[in-house]
Structure formats: structure tokens, C-alpha cells
PDB file of C-alpha atoms and ligand atoms in Angstrom:
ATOM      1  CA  UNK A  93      -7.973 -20.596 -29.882  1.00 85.00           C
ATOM      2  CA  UNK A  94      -8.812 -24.529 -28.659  1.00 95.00           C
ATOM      3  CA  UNK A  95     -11.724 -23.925 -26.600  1.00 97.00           C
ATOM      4  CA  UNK A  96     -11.439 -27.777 -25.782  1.00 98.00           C
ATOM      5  CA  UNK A  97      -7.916 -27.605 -24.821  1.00 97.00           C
ATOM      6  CA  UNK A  98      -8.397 -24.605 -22.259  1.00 98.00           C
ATOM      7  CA  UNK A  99     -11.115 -26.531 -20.473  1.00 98.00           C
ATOM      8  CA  UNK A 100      -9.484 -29.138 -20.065  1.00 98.00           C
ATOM      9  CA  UNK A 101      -6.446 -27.308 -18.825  1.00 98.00           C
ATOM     10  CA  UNK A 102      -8.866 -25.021 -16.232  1.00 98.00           C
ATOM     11  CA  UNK A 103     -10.489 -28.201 -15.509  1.00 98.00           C
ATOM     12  CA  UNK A 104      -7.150 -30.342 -14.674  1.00 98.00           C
ATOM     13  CA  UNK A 105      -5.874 -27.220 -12.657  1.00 98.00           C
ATOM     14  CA  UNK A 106      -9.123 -27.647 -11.003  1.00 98.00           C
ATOM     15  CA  UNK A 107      -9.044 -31.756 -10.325  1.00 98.00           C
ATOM     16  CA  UNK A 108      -5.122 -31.458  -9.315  1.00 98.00           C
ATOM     17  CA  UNK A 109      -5.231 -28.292  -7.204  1.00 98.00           C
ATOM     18  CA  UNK A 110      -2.697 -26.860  -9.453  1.00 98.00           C
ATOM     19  CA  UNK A 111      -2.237 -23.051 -10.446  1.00 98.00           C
ATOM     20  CA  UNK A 112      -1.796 -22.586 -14.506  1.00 98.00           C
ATOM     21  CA  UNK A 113      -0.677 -19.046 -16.255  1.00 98.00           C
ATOM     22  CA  UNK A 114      -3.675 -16.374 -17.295  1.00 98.00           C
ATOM     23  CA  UNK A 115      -4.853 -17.532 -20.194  1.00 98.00           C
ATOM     24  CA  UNK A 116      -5.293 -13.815 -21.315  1.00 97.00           C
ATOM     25  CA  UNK A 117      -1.506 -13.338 -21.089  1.00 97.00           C
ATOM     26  CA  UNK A 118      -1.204 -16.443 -23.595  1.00 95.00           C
ATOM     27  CA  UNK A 119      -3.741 -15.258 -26.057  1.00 94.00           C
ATOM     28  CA  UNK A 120      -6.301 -12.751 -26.502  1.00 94.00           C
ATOM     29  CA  UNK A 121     -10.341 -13.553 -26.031  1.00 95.00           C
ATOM     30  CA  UNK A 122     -13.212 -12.307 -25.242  1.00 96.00           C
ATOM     31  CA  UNK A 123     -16.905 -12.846 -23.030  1.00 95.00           C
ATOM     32  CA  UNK A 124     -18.346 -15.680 -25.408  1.00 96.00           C
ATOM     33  CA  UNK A 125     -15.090 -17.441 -25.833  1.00 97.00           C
ATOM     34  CA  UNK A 126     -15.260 -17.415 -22.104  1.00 97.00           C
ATOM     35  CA  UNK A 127     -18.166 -18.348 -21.478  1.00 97.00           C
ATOM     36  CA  UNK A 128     -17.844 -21.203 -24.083  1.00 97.00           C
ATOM     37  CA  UNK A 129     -14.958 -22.535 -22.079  1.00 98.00           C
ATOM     38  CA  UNK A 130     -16.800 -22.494 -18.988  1.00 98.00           C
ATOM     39  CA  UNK A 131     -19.922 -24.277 -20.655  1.00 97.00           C
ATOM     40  CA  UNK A 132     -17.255 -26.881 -22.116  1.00 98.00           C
ATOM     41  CA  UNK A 133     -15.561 -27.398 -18.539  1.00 98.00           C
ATOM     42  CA  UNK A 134     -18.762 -27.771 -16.811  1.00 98.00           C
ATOM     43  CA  UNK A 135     -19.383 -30.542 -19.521  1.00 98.00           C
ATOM     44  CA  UNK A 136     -16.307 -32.632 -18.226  1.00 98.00           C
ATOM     45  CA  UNK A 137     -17.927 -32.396 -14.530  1.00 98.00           C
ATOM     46  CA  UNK A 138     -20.824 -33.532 -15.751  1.00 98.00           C
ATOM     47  CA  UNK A 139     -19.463 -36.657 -17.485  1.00 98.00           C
ATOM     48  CA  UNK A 140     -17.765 -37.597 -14.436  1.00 98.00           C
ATOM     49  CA  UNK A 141     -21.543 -37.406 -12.725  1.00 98.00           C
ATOM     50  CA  UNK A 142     -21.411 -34.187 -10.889  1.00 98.00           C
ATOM     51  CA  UNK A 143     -24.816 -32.608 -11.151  1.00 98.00           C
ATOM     52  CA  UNK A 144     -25.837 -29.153 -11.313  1.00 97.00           C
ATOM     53  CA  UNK A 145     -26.992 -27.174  -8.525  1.00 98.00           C
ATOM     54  CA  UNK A 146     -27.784 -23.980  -9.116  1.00 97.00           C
ATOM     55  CA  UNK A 147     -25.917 -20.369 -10.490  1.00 98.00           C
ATOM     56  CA  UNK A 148     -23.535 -17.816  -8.963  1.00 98.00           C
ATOM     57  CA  UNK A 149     -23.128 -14.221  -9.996  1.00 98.00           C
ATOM     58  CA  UNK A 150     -19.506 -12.613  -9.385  1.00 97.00           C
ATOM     59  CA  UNK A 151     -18.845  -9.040  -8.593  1.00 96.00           C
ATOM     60  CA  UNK A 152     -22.107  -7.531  -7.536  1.00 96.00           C
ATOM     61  CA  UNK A 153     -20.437  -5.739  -4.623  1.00 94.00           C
ATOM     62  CA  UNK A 154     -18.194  -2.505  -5.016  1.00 92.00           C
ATOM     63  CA  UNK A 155     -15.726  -4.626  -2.302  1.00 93.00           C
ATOM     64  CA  UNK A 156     -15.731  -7.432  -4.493  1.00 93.00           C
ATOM     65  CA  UNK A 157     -14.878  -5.626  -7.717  1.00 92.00           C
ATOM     66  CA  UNK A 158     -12.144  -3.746  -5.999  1.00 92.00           C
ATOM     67  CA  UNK A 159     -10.325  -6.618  -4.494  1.00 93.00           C
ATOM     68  CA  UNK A 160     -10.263  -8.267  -7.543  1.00 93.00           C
ATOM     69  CA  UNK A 161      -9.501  -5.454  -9.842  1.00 91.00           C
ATOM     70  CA  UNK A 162     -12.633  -6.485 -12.086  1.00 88.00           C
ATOM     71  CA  UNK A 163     -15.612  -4.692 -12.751  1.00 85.00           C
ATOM     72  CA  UNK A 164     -18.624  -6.319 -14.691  1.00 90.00           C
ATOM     73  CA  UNK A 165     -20.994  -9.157 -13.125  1.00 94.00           C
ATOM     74  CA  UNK A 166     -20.323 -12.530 -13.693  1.00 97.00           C
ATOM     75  CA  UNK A 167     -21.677 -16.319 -13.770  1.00 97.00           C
ATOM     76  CA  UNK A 168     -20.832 -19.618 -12.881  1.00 98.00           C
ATOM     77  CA  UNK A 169     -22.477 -22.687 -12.105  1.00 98.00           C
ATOM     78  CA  UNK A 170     -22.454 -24.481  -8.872  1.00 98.00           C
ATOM     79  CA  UNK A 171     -22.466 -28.511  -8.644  1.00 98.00           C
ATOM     80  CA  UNK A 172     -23.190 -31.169  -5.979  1.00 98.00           C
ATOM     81  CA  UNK A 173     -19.690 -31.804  -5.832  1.00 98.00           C
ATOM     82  CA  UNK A 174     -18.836 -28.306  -4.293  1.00 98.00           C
ATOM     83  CA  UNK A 175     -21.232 -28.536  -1.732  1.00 98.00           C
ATOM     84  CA  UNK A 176     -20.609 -28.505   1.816  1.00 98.00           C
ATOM     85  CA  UNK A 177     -22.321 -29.252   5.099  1.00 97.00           C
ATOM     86  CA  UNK A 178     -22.963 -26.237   7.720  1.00 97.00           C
ATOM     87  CA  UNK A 179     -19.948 -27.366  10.634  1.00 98.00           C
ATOM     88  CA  UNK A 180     -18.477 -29.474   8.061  1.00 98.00           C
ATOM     89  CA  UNK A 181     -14.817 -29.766   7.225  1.00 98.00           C
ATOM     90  CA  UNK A 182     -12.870 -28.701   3.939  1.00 98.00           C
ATOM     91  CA  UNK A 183      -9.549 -30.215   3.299  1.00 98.00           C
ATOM     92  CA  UNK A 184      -7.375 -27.079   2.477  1.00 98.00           C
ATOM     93  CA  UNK A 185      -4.697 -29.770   0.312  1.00 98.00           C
ATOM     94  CA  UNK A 186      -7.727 -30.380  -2.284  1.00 98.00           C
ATOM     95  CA  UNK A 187      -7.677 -26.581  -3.330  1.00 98.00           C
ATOM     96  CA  UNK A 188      -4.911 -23.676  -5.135  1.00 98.00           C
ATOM     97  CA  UNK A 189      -5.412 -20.810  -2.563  1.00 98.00           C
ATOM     98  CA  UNK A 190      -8.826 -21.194  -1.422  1.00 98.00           C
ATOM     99  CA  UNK A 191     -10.506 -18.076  -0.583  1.00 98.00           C
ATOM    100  CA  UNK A 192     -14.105 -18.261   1.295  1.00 98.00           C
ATOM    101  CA  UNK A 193     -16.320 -14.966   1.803  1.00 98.00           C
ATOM    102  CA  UNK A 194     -20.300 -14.821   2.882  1.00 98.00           C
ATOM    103  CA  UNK A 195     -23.267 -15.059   0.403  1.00 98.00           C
ATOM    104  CA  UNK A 196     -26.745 -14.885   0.157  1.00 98.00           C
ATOM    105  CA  UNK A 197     -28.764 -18.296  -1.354  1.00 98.00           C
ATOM    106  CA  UNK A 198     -32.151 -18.085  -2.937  1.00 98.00           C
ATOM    107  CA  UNK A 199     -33.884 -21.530  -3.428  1.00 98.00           C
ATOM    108  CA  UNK A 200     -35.867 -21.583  -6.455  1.00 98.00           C
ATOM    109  CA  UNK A 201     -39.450 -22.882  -6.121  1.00 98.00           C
ATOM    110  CA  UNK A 202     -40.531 -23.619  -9.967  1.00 95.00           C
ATOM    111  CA  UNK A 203     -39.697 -24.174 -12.840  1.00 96.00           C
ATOM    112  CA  UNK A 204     -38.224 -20.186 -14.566  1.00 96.00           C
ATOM    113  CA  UNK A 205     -39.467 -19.625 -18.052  1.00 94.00           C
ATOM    114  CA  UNK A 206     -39.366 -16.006 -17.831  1.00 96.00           C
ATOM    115  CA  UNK A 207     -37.884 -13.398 -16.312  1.00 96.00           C
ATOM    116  CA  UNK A 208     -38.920 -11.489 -12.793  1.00 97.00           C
ATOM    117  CA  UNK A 209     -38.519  -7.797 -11.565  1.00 97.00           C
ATOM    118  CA  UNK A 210     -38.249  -6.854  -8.230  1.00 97.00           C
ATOM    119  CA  UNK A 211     -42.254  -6.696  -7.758  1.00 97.00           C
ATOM    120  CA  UNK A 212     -42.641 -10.393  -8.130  1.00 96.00           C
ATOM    121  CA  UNK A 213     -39.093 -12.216  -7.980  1.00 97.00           C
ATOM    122  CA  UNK A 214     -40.319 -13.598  -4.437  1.00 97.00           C
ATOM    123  CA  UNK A 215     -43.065 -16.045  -6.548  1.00 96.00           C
ATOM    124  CA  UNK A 216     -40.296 -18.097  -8.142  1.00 98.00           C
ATOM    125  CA  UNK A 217     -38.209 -18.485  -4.524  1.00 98.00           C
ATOM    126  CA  UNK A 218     -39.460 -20.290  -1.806  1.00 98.00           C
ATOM    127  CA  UNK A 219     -36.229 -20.551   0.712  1.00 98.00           C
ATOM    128  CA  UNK A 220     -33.291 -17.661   1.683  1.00 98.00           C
ATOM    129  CA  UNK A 221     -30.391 -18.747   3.300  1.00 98.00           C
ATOM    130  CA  UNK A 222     -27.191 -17.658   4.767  1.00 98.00           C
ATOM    131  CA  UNK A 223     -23.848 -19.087   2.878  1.00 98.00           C
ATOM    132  CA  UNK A 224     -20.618 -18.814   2.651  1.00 98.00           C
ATOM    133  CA  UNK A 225     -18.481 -19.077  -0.773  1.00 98.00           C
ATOM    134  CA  UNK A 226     -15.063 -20.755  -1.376  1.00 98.00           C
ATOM    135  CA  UNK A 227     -13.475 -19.325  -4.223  1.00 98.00           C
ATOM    136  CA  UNK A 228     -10.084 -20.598  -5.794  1.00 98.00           C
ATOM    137  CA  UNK A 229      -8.946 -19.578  -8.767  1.00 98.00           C
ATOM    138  CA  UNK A 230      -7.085 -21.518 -10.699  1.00 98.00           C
ATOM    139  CA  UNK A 231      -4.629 -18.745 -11.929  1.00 98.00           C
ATOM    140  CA  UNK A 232      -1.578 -18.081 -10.114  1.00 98.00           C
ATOM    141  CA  UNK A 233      -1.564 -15.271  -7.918  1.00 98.00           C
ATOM    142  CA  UNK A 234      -5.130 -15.421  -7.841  1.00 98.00           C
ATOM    143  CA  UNK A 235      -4.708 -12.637 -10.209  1.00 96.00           C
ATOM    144  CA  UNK A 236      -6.732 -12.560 -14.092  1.00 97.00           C
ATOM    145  CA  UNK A 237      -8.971 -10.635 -16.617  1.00 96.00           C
ATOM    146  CA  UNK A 238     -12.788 -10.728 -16.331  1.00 96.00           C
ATOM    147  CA  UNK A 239     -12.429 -13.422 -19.499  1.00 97.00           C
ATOM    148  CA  UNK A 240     -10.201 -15.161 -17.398  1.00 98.00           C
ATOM    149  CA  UNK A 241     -12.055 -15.415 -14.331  1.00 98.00           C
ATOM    150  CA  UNK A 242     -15.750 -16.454 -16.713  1.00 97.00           C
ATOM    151  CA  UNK A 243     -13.234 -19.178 -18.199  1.00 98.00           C
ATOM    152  CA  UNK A 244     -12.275 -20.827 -15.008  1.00 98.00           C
ATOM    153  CA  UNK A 245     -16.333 -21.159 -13.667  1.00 98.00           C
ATOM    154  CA  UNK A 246     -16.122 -17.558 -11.865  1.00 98.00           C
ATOM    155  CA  UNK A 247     -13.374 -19.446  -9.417  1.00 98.00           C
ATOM    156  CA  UNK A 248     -16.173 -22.001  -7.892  1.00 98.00           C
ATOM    157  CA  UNK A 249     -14.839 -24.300  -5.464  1.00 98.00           C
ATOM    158  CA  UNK A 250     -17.461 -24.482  -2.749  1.00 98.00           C
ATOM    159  CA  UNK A 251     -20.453 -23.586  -0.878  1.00 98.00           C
ATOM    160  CA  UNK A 252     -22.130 -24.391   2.004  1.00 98.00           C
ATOM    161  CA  UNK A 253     -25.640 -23.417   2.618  1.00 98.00           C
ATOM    162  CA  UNK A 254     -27.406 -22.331   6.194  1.00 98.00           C
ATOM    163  CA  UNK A 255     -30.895 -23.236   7.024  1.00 98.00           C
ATOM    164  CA  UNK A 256     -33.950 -22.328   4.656  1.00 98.00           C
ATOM    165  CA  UNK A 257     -35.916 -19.427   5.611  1.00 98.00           C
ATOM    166  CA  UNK A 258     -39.043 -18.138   4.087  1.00 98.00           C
ATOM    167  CA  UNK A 259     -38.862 -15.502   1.647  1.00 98.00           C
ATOM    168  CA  UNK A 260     -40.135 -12.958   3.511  1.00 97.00           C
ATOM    169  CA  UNK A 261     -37.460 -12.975   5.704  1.00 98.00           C
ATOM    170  CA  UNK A 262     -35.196  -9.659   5.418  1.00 98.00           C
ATOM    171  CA  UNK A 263     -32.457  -9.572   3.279  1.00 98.00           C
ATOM    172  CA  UNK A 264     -32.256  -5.823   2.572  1.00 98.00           C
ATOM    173  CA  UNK A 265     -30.204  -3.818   4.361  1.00 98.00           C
ATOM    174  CA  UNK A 266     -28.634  -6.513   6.567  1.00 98.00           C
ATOM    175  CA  UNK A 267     -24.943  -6.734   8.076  1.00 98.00           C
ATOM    176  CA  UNK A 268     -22.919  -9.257   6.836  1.00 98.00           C
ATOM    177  CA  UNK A 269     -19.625 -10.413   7.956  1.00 98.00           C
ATOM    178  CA  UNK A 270     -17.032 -13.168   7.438  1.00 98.00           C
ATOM    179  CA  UNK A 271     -15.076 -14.355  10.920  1.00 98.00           C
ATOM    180  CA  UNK A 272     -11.917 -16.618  10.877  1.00 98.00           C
ATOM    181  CA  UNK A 273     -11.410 -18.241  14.456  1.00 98.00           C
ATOM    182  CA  UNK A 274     -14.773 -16.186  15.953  1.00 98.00           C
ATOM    183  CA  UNK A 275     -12.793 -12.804  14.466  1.00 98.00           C
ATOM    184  CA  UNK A 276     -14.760 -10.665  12.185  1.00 98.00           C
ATOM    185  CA  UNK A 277     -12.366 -10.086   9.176  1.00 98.00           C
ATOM    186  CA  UNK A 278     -14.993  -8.189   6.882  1.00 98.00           C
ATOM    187  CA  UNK A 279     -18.063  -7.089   7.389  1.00 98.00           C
ATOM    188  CA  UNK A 280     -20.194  -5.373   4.866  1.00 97.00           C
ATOM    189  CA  UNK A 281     -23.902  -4.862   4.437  1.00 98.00           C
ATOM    190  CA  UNK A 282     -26.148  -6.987   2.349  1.00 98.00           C
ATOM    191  CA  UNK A 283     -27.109  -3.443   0.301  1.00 98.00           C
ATOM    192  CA  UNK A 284     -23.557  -3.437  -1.195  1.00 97.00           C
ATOM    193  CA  UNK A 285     -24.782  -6.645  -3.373  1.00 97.00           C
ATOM    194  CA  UNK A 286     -26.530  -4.266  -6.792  1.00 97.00           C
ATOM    195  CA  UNK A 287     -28.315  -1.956  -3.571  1.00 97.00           C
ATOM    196  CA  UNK A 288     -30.352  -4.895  -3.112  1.00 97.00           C
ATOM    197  CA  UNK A 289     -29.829  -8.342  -3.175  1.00 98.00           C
ATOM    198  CA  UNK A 290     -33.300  -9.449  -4.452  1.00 98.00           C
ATOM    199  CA  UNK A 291     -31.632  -7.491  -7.748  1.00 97.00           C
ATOM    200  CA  UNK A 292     -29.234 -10.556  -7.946  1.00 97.00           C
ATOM    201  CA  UNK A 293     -32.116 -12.840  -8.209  1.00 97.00           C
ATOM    202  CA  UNK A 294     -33.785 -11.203 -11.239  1.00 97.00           C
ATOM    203  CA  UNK A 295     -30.262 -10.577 -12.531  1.00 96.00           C
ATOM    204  CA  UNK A 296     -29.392 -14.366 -12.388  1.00 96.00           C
ATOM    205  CA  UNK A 297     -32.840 -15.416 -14.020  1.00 97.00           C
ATOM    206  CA  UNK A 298     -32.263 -13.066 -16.775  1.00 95.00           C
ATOM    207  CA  UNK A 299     -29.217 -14.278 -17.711  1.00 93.00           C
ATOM    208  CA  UNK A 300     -30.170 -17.979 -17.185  1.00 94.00           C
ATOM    209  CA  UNK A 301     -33.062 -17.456 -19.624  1.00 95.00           C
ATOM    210  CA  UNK A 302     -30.556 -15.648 -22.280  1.00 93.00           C
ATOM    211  CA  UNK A 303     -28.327 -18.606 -21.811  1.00 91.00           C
ATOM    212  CA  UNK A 304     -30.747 -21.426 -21.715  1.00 91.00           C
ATOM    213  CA  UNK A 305     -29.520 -22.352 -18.346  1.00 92.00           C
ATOM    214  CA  UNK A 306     -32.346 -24.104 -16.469  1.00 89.00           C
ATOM    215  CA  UNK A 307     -33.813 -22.803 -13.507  1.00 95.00           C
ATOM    216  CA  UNK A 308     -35.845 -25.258 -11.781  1.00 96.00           C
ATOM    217  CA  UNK A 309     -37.239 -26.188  -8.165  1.00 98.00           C
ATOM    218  CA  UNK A 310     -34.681 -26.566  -6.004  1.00 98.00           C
ATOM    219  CA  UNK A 311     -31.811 -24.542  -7.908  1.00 98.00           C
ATOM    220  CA  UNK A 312     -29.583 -21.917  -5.875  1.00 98.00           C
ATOM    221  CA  UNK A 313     -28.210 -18.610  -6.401  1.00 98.00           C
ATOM    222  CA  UNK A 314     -25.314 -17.298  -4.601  1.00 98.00           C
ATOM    223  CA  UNK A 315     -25.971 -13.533  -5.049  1.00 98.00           C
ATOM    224  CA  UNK A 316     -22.446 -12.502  -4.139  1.00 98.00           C
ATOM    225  CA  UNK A 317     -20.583 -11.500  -2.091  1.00 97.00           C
ATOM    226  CA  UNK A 318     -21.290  -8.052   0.044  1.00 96.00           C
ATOM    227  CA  UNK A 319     -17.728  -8.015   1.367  1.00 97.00           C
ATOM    228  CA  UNK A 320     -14.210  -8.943   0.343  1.00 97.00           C
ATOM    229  CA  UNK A 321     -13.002 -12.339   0.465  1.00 98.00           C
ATOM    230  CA  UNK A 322     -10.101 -14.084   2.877  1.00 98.00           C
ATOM    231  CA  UNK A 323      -7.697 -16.481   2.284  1.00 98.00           C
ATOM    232  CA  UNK A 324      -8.050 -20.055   4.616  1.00 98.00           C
ATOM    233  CA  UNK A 325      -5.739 -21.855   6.283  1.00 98.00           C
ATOM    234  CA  UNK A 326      -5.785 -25.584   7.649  1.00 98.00           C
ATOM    235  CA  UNK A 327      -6.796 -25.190  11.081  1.00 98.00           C
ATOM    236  CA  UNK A 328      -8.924 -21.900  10.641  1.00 98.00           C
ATOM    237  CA  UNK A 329     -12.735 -22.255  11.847  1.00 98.00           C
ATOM    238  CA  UNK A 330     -14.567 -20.027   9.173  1.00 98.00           C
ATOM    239  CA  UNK A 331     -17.679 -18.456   9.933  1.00 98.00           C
ATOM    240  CA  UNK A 332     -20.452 -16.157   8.474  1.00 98.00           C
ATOM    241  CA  UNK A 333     -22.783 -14.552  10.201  1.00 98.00           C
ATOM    242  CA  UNK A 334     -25.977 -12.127   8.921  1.00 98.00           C
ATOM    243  CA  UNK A 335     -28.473 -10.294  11.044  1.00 98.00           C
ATOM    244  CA  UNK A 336     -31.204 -12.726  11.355  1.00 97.00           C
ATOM    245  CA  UNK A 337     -29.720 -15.755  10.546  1.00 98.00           C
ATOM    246  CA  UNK A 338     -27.579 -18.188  11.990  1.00 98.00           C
ATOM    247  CA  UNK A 339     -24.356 -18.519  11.867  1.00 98.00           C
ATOM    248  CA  UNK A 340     -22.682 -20.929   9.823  1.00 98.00           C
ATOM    249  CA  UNK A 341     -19.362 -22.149   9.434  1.00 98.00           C
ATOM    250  CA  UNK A 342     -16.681 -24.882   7.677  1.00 98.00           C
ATOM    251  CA  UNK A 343     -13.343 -26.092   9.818  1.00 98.00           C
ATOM    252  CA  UNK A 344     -10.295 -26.155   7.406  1.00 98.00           C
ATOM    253  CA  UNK A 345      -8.073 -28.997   7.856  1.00 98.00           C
TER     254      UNK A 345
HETATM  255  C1  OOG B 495     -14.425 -14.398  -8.701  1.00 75.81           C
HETATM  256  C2  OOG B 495     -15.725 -14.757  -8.064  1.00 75.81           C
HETATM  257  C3  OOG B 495     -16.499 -13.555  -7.558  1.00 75.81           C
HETATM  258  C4  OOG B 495     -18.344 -12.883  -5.903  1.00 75.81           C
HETATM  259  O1  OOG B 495     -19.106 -13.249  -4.992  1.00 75.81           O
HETATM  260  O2  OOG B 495     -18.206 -11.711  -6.224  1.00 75.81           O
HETATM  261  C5  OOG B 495     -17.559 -13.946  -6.614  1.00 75.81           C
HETATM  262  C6  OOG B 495     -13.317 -14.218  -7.689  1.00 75.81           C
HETATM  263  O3  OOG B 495     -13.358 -13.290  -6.887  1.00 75.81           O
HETATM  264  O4  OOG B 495     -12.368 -15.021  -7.754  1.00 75.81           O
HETATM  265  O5  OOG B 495     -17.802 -15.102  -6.331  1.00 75.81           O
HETATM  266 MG1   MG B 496     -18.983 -15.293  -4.519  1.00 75.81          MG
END
């Protein structure tokens, strides 16, 4: 298998807004060949000066895992380029079949050099925010295989971020919803992300570390999602709202 070749493929499918076959139904490979072609298409973003943000984790909600028909966390990275302003706008033409559904963001304060547990993952974090995730696979049909999905960066496309709170704020046992035009279309609580979103955070630091992915100040996590996710059309307002925070949202045009 040409690792090269399939990130640049993922990556052009990516640059062009154009869907490509599974690559699982072309040949068969598994978690490090996928994560190798991530690593590898990230590398191309990079050369072309996009700069790394942060981590997401995929599939830490039972309503994720069932829409998608996958079952196992994931990881992908996050990059300036796929960042969005809260009210900001998102040109529906520059994506496959952009999905968007609502996150959790943790702000890292310091620099990670080893791992946290639940007792002291607030040290490292010094902001919690309320966000909302567009996904887009580039597969057609939206449809793939767990390597699949790992290949193609965990279907990053965007993010935008609410305001900072402090980390004390409550992020347990919170409702969470996604509304299209001021219409809740899922709504979920922040539990259904591992029973406790904090467990994302020591999740995603763990598997930084055993990747020798940096973590320093400033770097996000998207948790995942607590709900499903919806599909966007131009003209849709999409919003996210969580019990404590304020709501946030990106116009589709
Ligand atoms: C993969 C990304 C999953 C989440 O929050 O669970 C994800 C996908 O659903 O296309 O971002
Ligand atoms: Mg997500």
C-alpha cells in the first residue's frame, strides 16, 4: 500500500471538496497504516503553512458510534485553517457533505509531558468552552471503516470555539444540543461523552504522549460529540447550545 499516494488522494478530496471511494473497499489496512496516512496528510497542510491547533477524539458518545456504525475512539488533529469565528459564516461549496454537531473544548495551559487522571487533569487546562464540530468526510456516502475514517483526519473540516471559561465551570452532567434555524435537532447530555467528559481530556493526553503529539499552552481538544451529527445546508443558521454556556453558532452560505 502507497501511504504517500492515499494522502495525497484524502488530502486532494479534501482541497477540491470532492468525495473519493473507501479506501478499505480498494485494499485492506489496518490502525497504524491509518494513522500513518493521517500523520502524512497533516504533513501536506503543514507545508502549505497551516499550523496545528490542537487534537480531536471521535466516537466517545454511544450516539456518535451508532450513527456512524463505528465503535472504537479516534484522533485527529485540528489546524488554524479549520477554525471558525462564533457568528461567523461557512461557505457550504468549500466542503463534500458537511456535517456540524456540538463539542466540548479544553484549552491546555502547559506544556503535557505526562499523562493526567481524573484527580488532576484540571492542572494542565486553564479554559472550557462550548463548540461546535464540522465534520465532512471525504468518502462518498459519508459511509467508511474505522481505518478509513483515522485515514481521512477523523473527517475534520471545522470548528468554532465559544468563549473561555474557567475550569471549574461544570461540564458533567450538562445538556447539550445542536439547533438548525433556532430548532433543536439533537440534544444529548454531556455524560454520554466516556460518562464524563473530563475522561476525554486524560484520554487525548494519553494518546498524544504515546504518539509524540505535542500538547502545549494554548492547544484544544474537542472531546466529542455527546449527540449525533446533522447535515448543513446554505442558508441554515447552526447553533449549539450547553447549560451554562452561551450559545454559539456559524451561518451557512
Ligand atoms: C468521524 C468523527 C467523529 C465525534 O465527535 O465523534 C467525531 C465522523 O463522524 O465522521 O468527530
Ligand atoms: Mg466531533
Amino acid at each position: 500500500m502507497n501511504y504517500l499516494q492515499i494522502a495525497e488522494t484524502l488530502d486532494n478530496a479534501s482541497l477540491h471538496a470532492k468525495a473519493v471511494q473507501q479506501i478499505s473497499q480498494q485494499e485492506k489496512f489496518d490502525l497504524n497504516a491509518a494513522y500513518a496516512i493521517q500523520s502524512i496528510s497533516l504533513s501536506r497542510r503543514y507545508i502549505r503553512g497551516e499550523k496545528l491547533l490542537g487534537l480531536k477524539l471521535g466516537f466517545t458518545s454511544k450516539a456518535k458510534m451508532e450513527q456512524m456504525g463505528v465503535h472504537d475512539m479516534i484522533w485527529g488533529r485540528l489546524t488554524d485553517k479549520m477554525l471558525y469565528q462564533d457568528q461567523g459564516k461557512l461557505v457550504k461549496s468549500e466542503f463534500i457533505h458537511p456535517r456540524a454537531e456540538p463539542e466540548i473544548a479544553f484549552r491546555i495551559s502547559k506544556t503535557i509531558s505526562k499523562p493526567v487522571d481524573l484527580s488532576n487533569a484540571k492542572e494542565v487546562v486553564d479554559g472550557l468552552a462550548l463548540a461546535i464540530e464540522i465534520i465532512d468526510s471525504r468518502y462518498e456516502n459519508f459511509s467508511f471503516s474505522l481505518e478509513d475514517v483515522v485515514a481521512d483526519n477523523c473527517s475534520s473540516a471545522g470548528f468554532l470555539i465559544g468563549s473561555w471559561h474557567s475550569p471549574e465551570k461544570q461540564i458533567q452532567d450538562i445538556g447539550v444540543s445542536l439547533l438548525l434555524n433556532d430548532e433543536v435537532v439533537h440534544e444529548g447530555n454531556s455524560n454520554a461523552i466516556l460518562g464524563n467528559p473530563w475522561e476525554s481530556l486524560v484520554a487525548a493526553i494519553r494518546l498524544a504522549l504515546d504518539n509524540g503529539e505535542k500538547l502545549e499552552a494554548g492547544s484544544i481538544i474537542l472531546a466529542g460529540a455527546a449527540t449525533a451529527a446533522s447535515y448543513i445546508e446554505a442558508g441554515q443558521k447552526v447553533s449549539a447550545k450547553a447549560d451554562g454556556f452561551e450559545s454559539i453558532c456559524l451561518f451557512i452560505s
